[in-house]
Short mmCIF file of C-alpha atoms and ligand atoms in Angstrom, two decimals:
data_model
loop_
_atom_site.label_atom_id
_atom_site.label_comp_id
_atom_site.label_asym_id
_atom_site.label_seq_id
_atom_site.Cartn_x
_atom_site.Cartn_y
_atom_site.Cartn_z
CA MET A 1 0.42 -0.10 0.60
CA GLN A 2 3.21 2.53 0.12
CA ASN A 3 2.84 3.44 -2.55
CA ASN A 4 -1.10 4.40 -3.29
CA THR A 5 -2.06 7.78 -3.11
CA PHE A 6 -5.86 8.50 -2.68
CA SER A 7 -7.13 11.96 -2.28
CA GLY A 8 -8.80 12.22 1.16
CA GLU A 9 -7.27 9.81 2.94
CA SER A 10 -5.23 9.37 6.03
CA ARG A 11 -2.48 7.39 7.24
CA ARG A 12 -1.34 6.19 10.23
CA GLN A 13 0.09 3.13 10.58
CA ASN A 14 -0.85 0.03 8.00
CA LEU A 15 -4.39 1.61 7.95
CA ILE A 16 -5.92 3.67 5.34
CA VAL A 17 -8.80 5.58 6.09
CA LEU A 18 -10.97 6.74 2.57
CA ASP A 19 -14.62 8.27 2.78
CA GLU A 20 -16.32 6.52 0.46
CA LEU A 21 -15.61 3.29 -1.00
CA GLY A 22 -18.22 0.45 -2.38
CA SER A 23 -16.84 -2.48 -0.25
CA THR A 24 -13.34 -2.32 2.14
CA ASN A 25 -13.32 -6.53 1.20
CA ASP A 26 -13.38 -5.96 -2.61
CA TYR A 27 -11.61 -3.02 -2.51
CA LEU A 28 -8.50 -5.10 -0.70
CA LYS A 29 -9.33 -8.23 -3.01
CA SER A 30 -8.92 -6.25 -6.00
CA GLU A 31 -5.12 -4.61 -5.05
CA LEU A 32 -4.38 -8.14 -4.29
CA ALA A 33 -5.35 -9.89 -6.96
CA ASN A 34 -3.70 -7.02 -9.51
CA PHE A 35 -0.59 -7.99 -7.30
CA LYS A 36 0.02 -5.34 -5.31
CA PRO A 37 2.14 -6.93 -2.40
CA LEU A 38 0.35 -5.51 -0.03
CA PRO A 39 2.13 -6.08 3.73
CA GLU A 40 0.36 -8.65 6.47
CA TRP A 41 -1.91 -6.13 8.22
CA SER A 42 -2.28 -3.57 5.65
CA ALA A 43 -6.14 -2.74 6.34
CA ILE A 44 -8.54 -0.08 4.70
CA MET A 45 -11.21 1.61 6.79
CA ALA A 46 -14.20 3.38 5.07
CA ARG A 47 -16.32 6.43 6.69
CA HIS A 48 -18.99 5.47 4.31
CA GLN A 49 -19.18 2.20 2.26
CA THR A 50 -21.89 2.53 -0.46
CA ALA A 51 -21.85 -1.37 -1.38
CA GLY A 52 -21.25 -2.38 1.20
CA ARG A 53 -21.28 -7.05 1.52
CA GLY A 54 -22.92 -9.33 4.48
CA GLN A 55 -22.72 -13.51 4.75
CA ARG A 56 -24.56 -14.83 2.63
CA ASP A 57 -24.87 -12.62 -0.24
CA SER A 58 -26.57 -10.39 2.28
CA THR A 59 -25.43 -6.31 2.58
CA TRP A 60 -25.02 -4.86 4.93
CA THR A 61 -25.38 -0.87 5.28
CA VAL A 62 -25.11 1.13 8.08
CA GLU A 63 -25.06 4.91 8.81
CA PRO A 64 -22.67 6.66 7.28
CA LYS A 65 -19.51 8.20 9.09
CA SER A 66 -21.45 6.94 12.57
CA ASN A 67 -19.93 3.36 12.30
CA LEU A 68 -16.24 0.97 12.11
CA THR A 69 -15.80 -0.91 8.31
CA PHE A 70 -12.92 -1.78 7.32
CA SER A 71 -11.27 -5.00 6.06
CA PHE A 72 -7.41 -6.18 6.17
CA VAL A 73 -5.22 -8.83 4.82
CA LEU A 74 -3.98 -12.38 6.27
CA TYR A 75 -1.08 -14.31 5.16
CA PRO A 76 -2.24 -17.45 7.58
CA ASP A 77 -0.15 -19.76 5.63
CA TYR A 78 0.04 -21.83 9.44
CA LEU A 79 -2.98 -22.94 8.77
CA ASN A 80 -4.14 -25.59 6.85
CA LEU A 81 -7.30 -25.34 4.73
CA GLN A 82 -9.91 -27.61 6.90
CA ASP A 83 -8.76 -25.08 9.74
CA HIS A 84 -10.05 -21.97 8.37
CA PHE A 85 -12.44 -22.52 11.45
CA THR A 86 -9.44 -21.55 13.62
CA LEU A 87 -9.35 -17.73 12.32
CA ASN A 88 -13.41 -17.96 12.70
CA MET A 89 -12.10 -17.81 15.93
CA LEU A 90 -9.17 -15.63 16.63
CA ILE A 91 -11.05 -12.98 14.93
CA SER A 92 -14.37 -13.48 16.87
CA LEU A 93 -12.02 -13.61 20.25
CA GLY A 94 -10.25 -10.42 19.03
CA ILE A 95 -13.13 -8.81 18.78
CA HIS A 96 -14.65 -10.06 22.62
CA ASP A 97 -11.15 -9.32 24.07
CA TRP A 98 -11.76 -5.66 22.64
CA LEU A 99 -15.10 -5.24 24.16
CA ILE A 100 -13.96 -6.81 28.05
CA SER A 101 -11.30 -4.11 27.39
CA LYS A 102 -14.62 -2.10 27.36
CA GLY A 103 -16.00 -3.46 30.56
CA ILE A 104 -18.26 -4.72 27.88
CA THR A 105 -19.56 -8.83 27.74
CA PRO A 106 -21.08 -9.66 24.43
CA GLU A 107 -22.09 -13.08 22.99
CA ILE A 108 -20.87 -15.01 20.06
CA LYS A 109 -22.75 -15.94 17.59
CA TRP A 110 -21.73 -18.63 15.67
CA PRO A 111 -20.48 -18.52 12.50
CA ASN A 112 -20.11 -14.32 11.92
CA ASP A 113 -21.18 -12.18 14.39
CA ILE A 114 -20.66 -10.16 18.01
CA LEU A 115 -23.96 -9.67 20.14
CA ILE A 116 -24.84 -7.66 23.25
CA ASN A 117 -27.55 -8.22 24.84
CA HIS A 118 -28.19 -10.09 22.43
CA LYS A 119 -28.94 -8.31 20.02
CA LYS A 120 -26.13 -8.26 16.91
CA VAL A 121 -22.96 -5.40 17.13
CA CYS A 122 -21.03 -7.25 14.57
CA GLY A 123 -20.19 -9.00 11.59
CA ILE A 124 -17.45 -10.52 10.02
CA LEU A 125 -17.32 -11.32 7.17
CA ILE A 126 -13.77 -13.91 6.20
CA GLU A 127 -13.22 -14.01 2.28
CA ASN A 128 -9.86 -16.91 1.90
CA LYS A 129 -7.63 -18.13 -1.03
CA SER A 130 -6.35 -21.14 -1.23
CA ALA A 131 -2.62 -22.84 -2.26
CA GLY A 132 -3.20 -26.69 -1.78
CA MET A 133 -3.86 -27.38 1.54
CA LYS A 134 -2.90 -23.86 3.04
CA ILE A 135 -5.15 -20.79 3.47
CA LYS A 136 -2.70 -18.48 1.50
CA GLN A 137 -4.26 -15.08 1.72
CA SER A 138 -7.51 -13.36 3.41
CA VAL A 139 -9.11 -10.77 3.67
CA VAL A 140 -10.99 -9.81 7.08
CA GLY A 141 -13.90 -7.67 6.87
CA ILE A 142 -14.94 -6.58 9.63
CA GLY A 143 -18.73 -4.04 10.31
CA VAL A 144 -18.87 -2.59 13.89
CA ASN A 145 -22.11 -0.77 15.08
CA VAL A 146 -20.38 1.88 16.91
CA ASN A 147 -22.42 5.10 17.31
CA GLN A 148 -25.58 4.49 15.13
CA LYS A 149 -28.76 5.66 17.11
CA GLN A 150 -31.54 4.16 15.45
CA PHE A 151 -32.24 1.13 13.57
CA PHE A 152 -34.58 0.91 10.39
CA ASP A 153 -35.91 -1.79 7.87
CA GLY A 154 -37.08 -4.63 10.63
CA LEU A 155 -33.58 -4.58 12.83
CA GLU A 156 -35.24 -2.61 15.30
CA ASN A 157 -35.28 -5.41 17.60
CA THR A 158 -31.81 -7.67 16.32
CA ALA A 159 -28.81 -4.89 16.24
CA SER A 160 -28.22 -2.52 17.85
CA SER A 161 -24.82 -0.24 18.81
CA LEU A 162 -21.83 0.43 21.26
CA PHE A 163 -23.58 3.86 21.85
CA LYS A 164 -27.07 2.28 21.51
CA GLU A 165 -26.25 -0.57 24.84
CA THR A 166 -23.50 1.17 26.79
CA GLY A 167 -25.10 5.17 26.06
CA ILE A 168 -20.81 5.65 25.53
CA THR A 169 -19.57 7.97 21.48
CA THR A 170 -17.22 7.08 20.27
CA GLU A 171 -15.31 10.15 19.00
CA ASN A 172 -12.77 8.99 16.99
CA LEU A 173 -13.64 5.77 14.81
CA GLU A 174 -9.98 6.08 13.54
CA GLU A 175 -7.98 5.33 16.72
CA GLU A 176 -11.56 2.59 17.41
CA CYS A 177 -10.41 1.01 14.67
CA LEU A 178 -6.55 0.72 15.18
CA ASN A 179 -7.36 -0.09 19.08
CA LEU A 180 -10.01 -3.27 17.70
CA LEU A 181 -6.71 -4.14 15.20
CA ALA A 182 -4.55 -4.35 17.72
CA PHE A 183 -6.49 -6.59 19.49
CA LEU A 184 -6.96 -8.95 16.96
CA GLN A 185 -3.49 -8.82 16.29
CA ASN A 186 -3.10 -10.20 19.69
CA ARG A 187 -5.34 -12.94 19.37
CA ILE A 188 -2.90 -14.12 17.02
CA GLU A 189 0.49 -13.02 17.49
CA ASN A 190 -0.30 -15.07 20.69
CA PHE A 191 -1.63 -18.69 18.19
CA LYS A 192 1.09 -18.13 15.95
CA ASN A 193 3.86 -18.48 19.21
CA LYS A 194 1.45 -21.29 20.17
CA LYS A 195 1.09 -19.49 23.36
CA LEU A 196 -2.92 -20.30 22.47
CA THR A 197 -3.31 -24.24 20.62
CA THR A 198 -7.03 -24.44 18.78
CA ASN A 199 -8.00 -25.75 21.86
CA ASP A 200 -8.33 -22.96 24.10
CA LEU A 201 -10.12 -20.85 21.39
CA LEU A 202 -12.29 -23.76 21.18
CA LYS A 203 -13.37 -22.99 24.93
CA THR A 204 -13.12 -19.35 25.50
CA TYR A 205 -15.14 -19.85 22.16
CA ASN A 206 -17.66 -22.16 23.88
CA ASN A 207 -17.64 -20.29 26.97
CA PHE A 208 -19.11 -16.49 24.83
CA LEU A 209 -21.65 -19.03 22.79
CA PHE A 210 -24.95 -17.19 21.91
CA LEU A 211 -27.55 -19.19 23.03
CA ARG A 212 -25.54 -22.14 24.24
CA ASP A 213 -27.58 -24.80 26.53
CA LYS A 214 -30.77 -23.11 26.03
CA PRO A 215 -33.32 -24.47 23.59
CA ALA A 216 -34.29 -21.64 20.89
CA ARG A 217 -35.94 -22.90 16.80
CA TYR A 218 -33.56 -23.19 13.96
CA ALA A 219 -33.93 -23.80 10.61
CA SER A 220 -32.42 -26.48 7.81
CA SER A 221 -33.47 -26.80 4.13
CA ASP A 222 -37.15 -26.17 4.42
CA ILE A 223 -38.11 -27.56 8.04
CA THR A 224 -37.66 -25.57 11.45
CA PHE A 225 -36.90 -27.04 14.55
CA GLN A 226 -36.44 -26.48 18.00
CA ALA A 227 -32.96 -27.56 19.93
CA ILE A 228 -29.96 -26.73 22.06
CA LEU A 229 -26.91 -25.81 20.74
CA ARG A 230 -24.50 -27.83 23.10
CA LYS A 231 -21.36 -26.80 21.37
CA VAL A 232 -19.20 -26.29 18.17
CA ASP A 233 -16.29 -27.82 17.19
CA ALA A 234 -12.87 -27.13 15.73
CA ASN A 235 -14.19 -27.64 12.04
CA GLY A 236 -16.48 -25.27 12.69
CA GLN A 237 -19.49 -27.36 13.52
CA LEU A 238 -22.64 -26.57 15.29
CA TYR A 239 -23.62 -29.46 17.39
CA LEU A 240 -27.79 -29.10 18.17
CA GLU A 241 -29.91 -31.41 20.31
CA GLN A 242 -33.15 -32.16 19.09
CA SER A 243 -35.78 -34.91 20.38
CA ASP A 244 -34.06 -38.15 18.13
CA GLY A 245 -30.82 -36.57 19.82
CA ILE A 246 -27.44 -34.39 18.54
CA LYS A 247 -26.36 -33.16 15.50
CA THR A 248 -24.21 -31.50 13.67
CA TYR A 249 -24.48 -28.48 10.77
CA PHE A 250 -22.01 -26.67 8.92
CA PHE A 251 -22.34 -23.20 8.32
CA LYS A 252 -25.32 -22.59 5.80
CA GLU A 253 -26.65 -25.37 6.60
CA VAL A 254 -28.56 -24.24 9.63
CA ARG A 255 -29.49 -20.80 10.99
CA PHE A 256 -31.15 -19.61 13.79
CA LEU A 257 -34.40 -18.31 13.73
CA MET A 258 -34.98 -15.08 16.54
CA GLN A 259 -37.76 -15.55 18.35
C1 BTN B 320 -22.12 -10.00 7.86
O1 BTN B 320 -22.75 -10.05 9.47
O2 BTN B 320 -23.52 -10.70 7.49
C2 BTN B 320 -21.10 -9.46 8.02
C3 BTN B 320 -20.64 -8.00 7.28
C4 BTN B 320 -19.52 -7.72 7.56
C5 BTN B 320 -20.06 -5.83 6.97
C6 BTN B 320 -18.52 -5.91 6.81
S1 BTN B 320 -17.92 -4.21 6.76
C7 BTN B 320 -16.55 -4.06 6.78
C8 BTN B 320 -16.13 -5.59 5.08
N1 BTN B 320 -16.29 -4.95 4.21
C9 BTN B 320 -17.60 -5.45 3.11
O3 BTN B 320 -18.51 -5.49 2.14
N2 BTN B 320 -17.99 -6.31 4.43
C10 BTN B 320 -17.73 -5.95 5.87
#
C-alpha cells in the first residue's frame, strides 16, 4: 500500500482511511488480484461504504460516518485449509477481547456475529484464498455498529450499536479501529507463537457462545425445529440437540430463527 495515493486519505500505521468506498473487502481483494504486494495487516477503513457486503450474499448497510467498516489482509499460511474455523475463532475472540476491555460483556453468535444484550453489533466476513492445502490469503472484513442511534427495516429488535447498549459515544472512529486491530493482532500473534492452541480458543469460544445450552428455534433446508445448542467444534460444526439426539451442522446448513 506504500505507493498508493488516494484523495481524502489519512494514513496512520498500516491503516488507510477513505471517505467513501463500495466495499472494503472488495477493495482489498482487487488490490491483491492486481498483484499489489500488500504487507500483512494492511487495512482499509471506509467512513461510508456504498456497497457493503455481508454473509450469505446479504448487504451490509449502515449509517455513514457513525460506524466501523474496515478490512485487512492476512497471510495465514500457518493454517491448513481444513482449519479455516480457527481463523474465524481468532477474529471473533479478538473482537470479544476488545469489547471486554471496554467493560462490555458480548456474546459470540456462531458463526460470524458478535452480540451485546442479544442484539447484533458486529458482523464478520472472511474471504480466503487457498494454495494447495494451505490458506494463502485472507481478507477479513469487520463491521461494527458504533455510534448509530437508530435501526430501521425490521432491524430495530435484532441490531444495536455500542452507543445504544452503553450510552457511550466513540469520538474517534479511526483510533478505535486501530485499537481493535491491536486486539486482533494480539490474539493472532499469541496463536502463531503457540501461546494459545486451537483447543484453548475453542474453550473460550464455547464459553461465550450465544444461546449455548438454551432451547431455541432453527431452520435447516425447508424445516424448522426446536433444539439446544451444545457446542461448536474445531471444524466449526454446530452441535444441536434435538428430540432424536445430537446432530451436527456446518455453516449454511442451518440458521437461527429469531423468536
Ligand atoms: C455479516 O454479518 O453478514 C457480515 C458483515 C460484514 C460487513 C463488513 S463491513 C467491512 C467489510 N466490507 C464489506 O463489504 N463487508 C465487511
